[in-house]
Amino acid sequence: MTFAVIQMVSQDDIAANLAQAHRLLERAATQGARLAVLPENFAALGRRDSAQLARQEARGEGPVLPWLKRTARDLSLWIVAGTLPLPPDGQPEAKAHACSLLLDEHGERVARYDKLHLFDVDVSDSRGRYRESDDYAHGARVVVADTPVGRLGLTVCYDLRFAELYGALRDAGAELISAPSAFTRVTGAAHWEVLIRARAIETQCYLLAAAQGGLHPGGRETFGHSAIIDPWGRTLVQQDEGEAALLAGRDAAEQALIRERMPVARHKRFFAAAEPRLPGLE
């Protein structure tokens, strides 16, 4: 039950990024991974034509979705496709979501997660202002799916700051949680490690944190430090910067023992007073 996280330094050249991603996914598959997680914006980072790309992909005219399906089939690998811009299914002209797709080893889509929490913040770096909601619509669903390495919950980057989402994924049976990300260097240095470890500890899940790690167009710099964290909060593998394919295995028996000895899911005493705003599980 081996899985991988892929770290990249994506640029604005889609073809070059896909070639890099294929090389790293092939490395992971060759080393025995059954599932691999690509980082946020793996296909392009720094482009301003996300709406156009989203429409092309929705119409079957884009480069990314055919590549994903072909790569999953060729490598016999389940892939969490980081994020790419996609409008709602059947609505090619609608505003795009920052979408994370789960594909099986036959290249078939198993699940779609649209990023719930959008990064509309001010950061003391060279860019200063980030407004994801200018380009993307908020998602509205919590998503979990069965995979060969366990029941997987899907999240993206800024979601890491919202523990309620991770609790909902654990309640839905998640055993692993993917977190493709592109943390800025400033916010990553301050909070990345504590967030990914905290989310793993509180859910008693494996946290698969695949990050961007380097310098991108426009002077944007990402923190990297992709990692796989186990349900006890231990860092199994990590890479500071640059490209990488990092592998670890799930010990289902140990995970079950951790949950049995410290049954936090059964000990929960605090529940939100209001009904959640999410319409349900997929």
Coordinates of C-alpha atoms in Angstrom, one line a residue:
M1 CA 0.0 0.0 0.0
T2 CA 2.6 2.5 -1.2
F3 CA 1.8 6.0 -2.3
A4 CA 3.8 9.1 -3.4
V5 CA 3.7 12.8 -3.3
I6 CA 5.2 14.7 -6.2
Q7 CA 7.0 18.1 -5.8
M8 CA 7.4 20.4 -8.8
V9 CA 8.5 23.9 -9.7
S10 CA 5.9 24.5 -12.3
Q11 CA 6.3 27.3 -14.8
D12 CA 3.9 28.9 -17.4
D13 CA 4.7 26.3 -20.1
I14 CA 2.1 23.6 -19.9
A15 CA 3.9 21.1 -22.2
A16 CA 7.2 21.4 -20.2
N17 CA 5.3 21.0 -16.9
L18 CA 3.5 17.9 -18.1
A19 CA 6.8 16.4 -19.3
Q20 CA 8.2 17.0 -15.8
A21 CA 5.2 15.6 -14.1
H22 CA 5.3 12.5 -16.3
R23 CA 9.0 11.9 -15.4
L24 CA 8.3 12.1 -11.7
L25 CA 5.1 10.0 -11.8
E26 CA 7.0 7.4 -13.8
R27 CA 9.7 7.4 -11.1
A28 CA 7.1 6.9 -8.4
A29 CA 5.3 4.1 -10.3
T30 CA 8.7 2.3 -11.0
Q31 CA 9.4 2.4 -7.2
G32 CA 6.1 0.7 -6.5
A33 CA 3.6 3.5 -5.8
R34 CA -0.1 2.7 -6.4
L35 CA -1.3 6.3 -6.0
A36 CA 0.5 9.6 -6.5
V37 CA -0.5 13.1 -5.7
L38 CA 0.6 16.0 -7.9
P39 CA 0.9 19.6 -6.5
E40 CA -1.5 22.4 -6.9
N41 CA -1.3 24.1 -10.3
F42 CA 1.0 21.3 -11.6
A43 CA 0.2 22.0 -15.2
A44 CA 0.8 25.8 -15.1
L45 CA 1.6 28.3 -12.5
G46 CA 1.7 32.0 -13.3
R47 CA -0.5 32.1 -16.3
R48 CA -3.4 34.6 -16.5
D49 CA -5.6 32.6 -19.0
S50 CA -7.0 30.1 -16.5
A51 CA -10.6 30.8 -17.7
Q52 CA -9.7 30.1 -21.3
L53 CA -7.8 26.9 -20.3
A54 CA -10.8 25.8 -18.2
R55 CA -13.2 26.2 -21.2
Q56 CA -10.8 24.3 -23.5
E57 CA -10.5 21.4 -21.0
A58 CA -14.3 21.3 -20.5
R59 CA -14.9 21.0 -24.2
G60 CA -12.3 18.3 -24.6
E61 CA -9.9 20.6 -26.5
G62 CA -7.3 21.1 -23.8
P63 CA -4.0 19.4 -23.3
V64 CA -4.2 18.4 -19.6
L65 CA -7.2 16.0 -19.2
P66 CA -6.1 13.7 -22.2
W67 CA -2.6 13.7 -20.8
L68 CA -3.9 12.7 -17.3
K69 CA -5.9 9.8 -18.6
R70 CA -3.2 8.5 -20.8
T71 CA -0.5 8.8 -18.1
A72 CA -2.7 7.0 -15.5
R73 CA -3.2 4.2 -18.0
D74 CA 0.4 4.0 -19.2
L75 CA 1.8 3.8 -15.7
S76 CA -1.1 1.8 -14.1
L77 CA -1.2 4.5 -11.5
W78 CA -3.9 6.2 -9.5
I79 CA -3.3 9.9 -9.7
V80 CA -4.6 12.9 -7.6
A81 CA -4.3 15.6 -10.3
G82 CA -3.2 18.4 -8.0
T83 CA -5.4 21.2 -9.3
L84 CA -6.4 22.5 -12.7
P85 CA -9.1 25.0 -13.7
L86 CA -12.4 23.4 -14.6
P87 CA -15.9 24.7 -14.8
P88 CA -18.8 22.7 -13.2
D89 CA -19.6 19.5 -15.2
G90 CA -21.8 20.3 -18.1
Q91 CA -21.3 24.1 -17.8
P92 CA -18.3 25.0 -20.0
E93 CA -19.0 28.7 -19.9
A94 CA -19.4 29.0 -16.1
K95 CA -16.7 30.3 -13.8
A96 CA -14.0 27.7 -13.1
H97 CA -13.2 25.9 -9.9
A98 CA -9.7 25.0 -8.7
C99 CA -10.4 21.4 -9.2
S100 CA -8.6 18.3 -7.9
L101 CA -9.4 15.1 -9.8
L102 CA -8.8 11.5 -8.7
L103 CA -8.2 9.1 -11.6
D104 CA -7.8 5.4 -11.4
E105 CA -5.2 3.2 -13.1
H106 CA -7.4 2.9 -16.2
G107 CA -7.6 6.7 -16.6
E108 CA -11.2 6.9 -15.4
R109 CA -12.3 9.7 -13.2
V110 CA -13.3 8.4 -9.8
A111 CA -13.9 11.7 -7.9
R112 CA -13.8 15.5 -8.3
Y113 CA -13.1 17.9 -5.5
D114 CA -13.5 21.7 -6.0
K115 CA -11.4 23.7 -3.6
L116 CA -13.7 25.0 -0.8
H117 CA -11.5 27.7 0.7
L118 CA -10.0 30.3 -1.7
F119 CA -6.7 32.1 -0.9
D120 CA -7.9 35.8 -0.7
V121 CA -5.1 37.1 1.6
D122 CA -2.4 39.7 1.8
V123 CA 1.2 38.3 2.2
S124 CA 4.4 40.2 3.0
D125 CA 6.2 38.9 -0.1
S126 CA 7.1 40.3 -3.5
R127 CA 3.6 39.8 -4.8
G128 CA 1.8 41.0 -1.7
R129 CA -1.9 40.4 -2.7
Y130 CA -3.5 37.1 -3.6
R131 CA -7.2 36.9 -4.7
E132 CA -8.1 33.4 -5.9
S133 CA -11.8 34.3 -6.0
D134 CA -11.0 36.6 -8.9
D135 CA -10.5 33.5 -11.1
Y136 CA -12.2 30.7 -9.3
A137 CA -15.6 29.9 -7.7
H138 CA -15.8 28.3 -4.3
G139 CA -16.4 24.6 -4.1
A140 CA -19.4 23.2 -2.1
R141 CA -18.7 19.5 -1.4
V142 CA -16.7 17.3 0.9
V143 CA -15.2 14.5 -1.1
V144 CA -13.9 11.0 -0.2
A145 CA -13.3 8.0 -2.4
D146 CA -12.0 4.5 -2.1
T147 CA -8.5 3.7 -3.6
P148 CA -6.2 0.8 -3.5
V149 CA -4.2 2.4 -0.6
G150 CA -7.2 3.3 1.5
R151 CA -10.2 5.7 1.7
L152 CA -9.0 9.0 0.5
G153 CA -10.2 12.5 1.4
L154 CA -9.4 15.3 -1.0
T155 CA -8.3 18.9 0.0
V156 CA -6.2 21.6 -1.5
C157 CA -3.6 24.0 0.0
Y158 CA -5.5 26.8 1.9
D159 CA -8.0 24.2 3.1
L160 CA -5.2 23.2 5.6
R161 CA -6.2 26.1 7.8
F162 CA -9.7 24.9 8.3
A163 CA -9.8 22.0 10.7
E164 CA -13.6 21.5 10.4
L165 CA -13.1 20.2 6.8
Y166 CA -10.6 17.6 8.0
G167 CA -12.9 16.5 10.8
A168 CA -15.7 16.0 8.2
L169 CA -13.4 13.9 6.1
R170 CA -12.5 11.7 9.1
D171 CA -16.2 11.4 9.9
A172 CA -16.7 10.2 6.3
G173 CA -14.2 7.4 6.8
A174 CA -11.0 9.0 5.4
E175 CA -7.8 7.0 6.1
L176 CA -5.6 9.2 4.0
I177 CA -6.0 12.9 3.0
S178 CA -4.4 14.5 0.0
A179 CA -3.3 18.2 0.2
P180 CA -1.8 19.4 -3.1
S181 CA -0.4 22.9 -2.4
A182 CA 1.5 25.9 -3.5
F183 CA 2.2 27.7 -0.2
T184 CA 4.1 30.9 -0.5
R185 CA 7.6 31.0 1.0
V186 CA 6.4 33.4 3.7
T187 CA 3.3 31.5 4.8
G188 CA 5.0 28.1 4.4
A189 CA 8.0 29.0 6.6
A190 CA 5.6 30.2 9.3
H191 CA 2.9 27.5 9.2
W192 CA 3.3 24.6 6.7
E193 CA 4.8 22.0 8.9
V194 CA 2.7 22.6 11.9
L195 CA -0.5 22.6 9.8
I196 CA 0.2 19.3 7.9
R197 CA 1.2 17.6 11.1
A198 CA -1.8 18.9 13.0
R199 CA -4.2 17.8 10.4
A200 CA -2.7 14.3 10.4
I201 CA -2.7 14.1 14.2
E202 CA -6.2 15.2 14.8
T203 CA -7.7 13.0 12.0
Q204 CA -5.3 10.1 12.6
C205 CA -4.9 9.9 8.9
Y206 CA -1.9 9.8 6.6
L207 CA -1.5 13.3 5.1
L208 CA -0.1 13.4 1.6
A209 CA 1.2 17.0 1.1
A210 CA 2.4 17.5 -2.4
A211 CA 3.8 21.0 -2.9
Q212 CA 5.3 23.5 -5.3
G213 CA 8.9 24.3 -4.2
G214 CA 10.9 27.0 -6.0
L215 CA 10.8 30.1 -8.1
H216 CA 8.0 30.7 -10.6
P217 CA 7.1 33.4 -13.3
G218 CA 6.5 36.9 -11.9
G219 CA 8.8 36.4 -9.0
R220 CA 6.4 34.1 -7.1
E221 CA 8.3 31.8 -4.7
T222 CA 6.8 28.7 -3.1
F223 CA 7.9 27.0 0.0
G224 CA 8.1 23.3 -1.0
H225 CA 8.8 20.9 1.8
S226 CA 6.5 18.2 0.4
A227 CA 5.9 15.5 2.9
I228 CA 4.0 12.4 3.9
I229 CA 2.9 12.5 7.6
D230 CA 1.6 9.4 9.4
P231 CA -1.4 9.2 11.7
W232 CA 0.8 9.8 14.8
G233 CA 2.2 13.0 13.3
R234 CA 5.6 11.6 12.2
T235 CA 7.2 12.9 9.0
L236 CA 8.0 9.8 7.0
V237 CA 9.6 11.6 4.0
Q238 CA 10.2 15.3 3.1
Q239 CA 11.9 17.3 0.4
D240 CA 12.8 21.0 0.9
E241 CA 13.0 22.4 -2.6
G242 CA 13.1 21.4 -6.2
E243 CA 11.5 18.4 -7.9
A244 CA 11.0 15.1 -6.2
A245 CA 9.0 11.9 -6.0
L246 CA 8.6 10.9 -2.4
L247 CA 7.2 7.5 -1.4
A248 CA 5.9 5.9 1.8
G249 CA 3.7 3.1 2.7
R250 CA 0.5 2.8 4.8
D251 CA 0.6 0.5 7.8
A252 CA -3.1 -0.2 8.2
A253 CA -2.7 -2.3 11.3
E254 CA -0.7 0.4 13.1
Q255 CA -3.2 3.1 12.0
A256 CA -6.0 1.0 13.4
L257 CA -4.1 0.5 16.7
I258 CA -3.5 4.3 17.0
R259 CA -7.2 4.9 16.6
E260 CA -8.1 2.2 19.0
R261 CA -5.7 3.3 21.7
M262 CA -6.7 7.0 21.4
P263 CA -10.3 7.0 20.1
V264 CA -10.6 10.7 19.6
A265 CA -13.5 10.3 17.1
R266 CA -15.6 8.7 19.9
H267 CA -14.4 11.2 22.5
K268 CA -15.6 14.3 20.6
R269 CA -17.8 16.5 22.8
F270 CA -18.0 19.7 20.8
F271 CA -20.3 20.0 17.9
A272 CA -21.1 23.2 15.8
A273 CA -24.4 24.7 16.8
A274 CA -25.4 25.5 13.2
E275 CA -25.9 23.1 10.4
P276 CA -22.9 23.0 8.0
R277 CA -23.2 25.0 4.8
L278 CA -22.0 22.1 2.7
P279 CA -24.7 20.2 0.9
G280 CA -23.2 16.8 1.5
L281 CA -20.7 14.1 0.7
E282 CA -19.7 12.7 -2.6

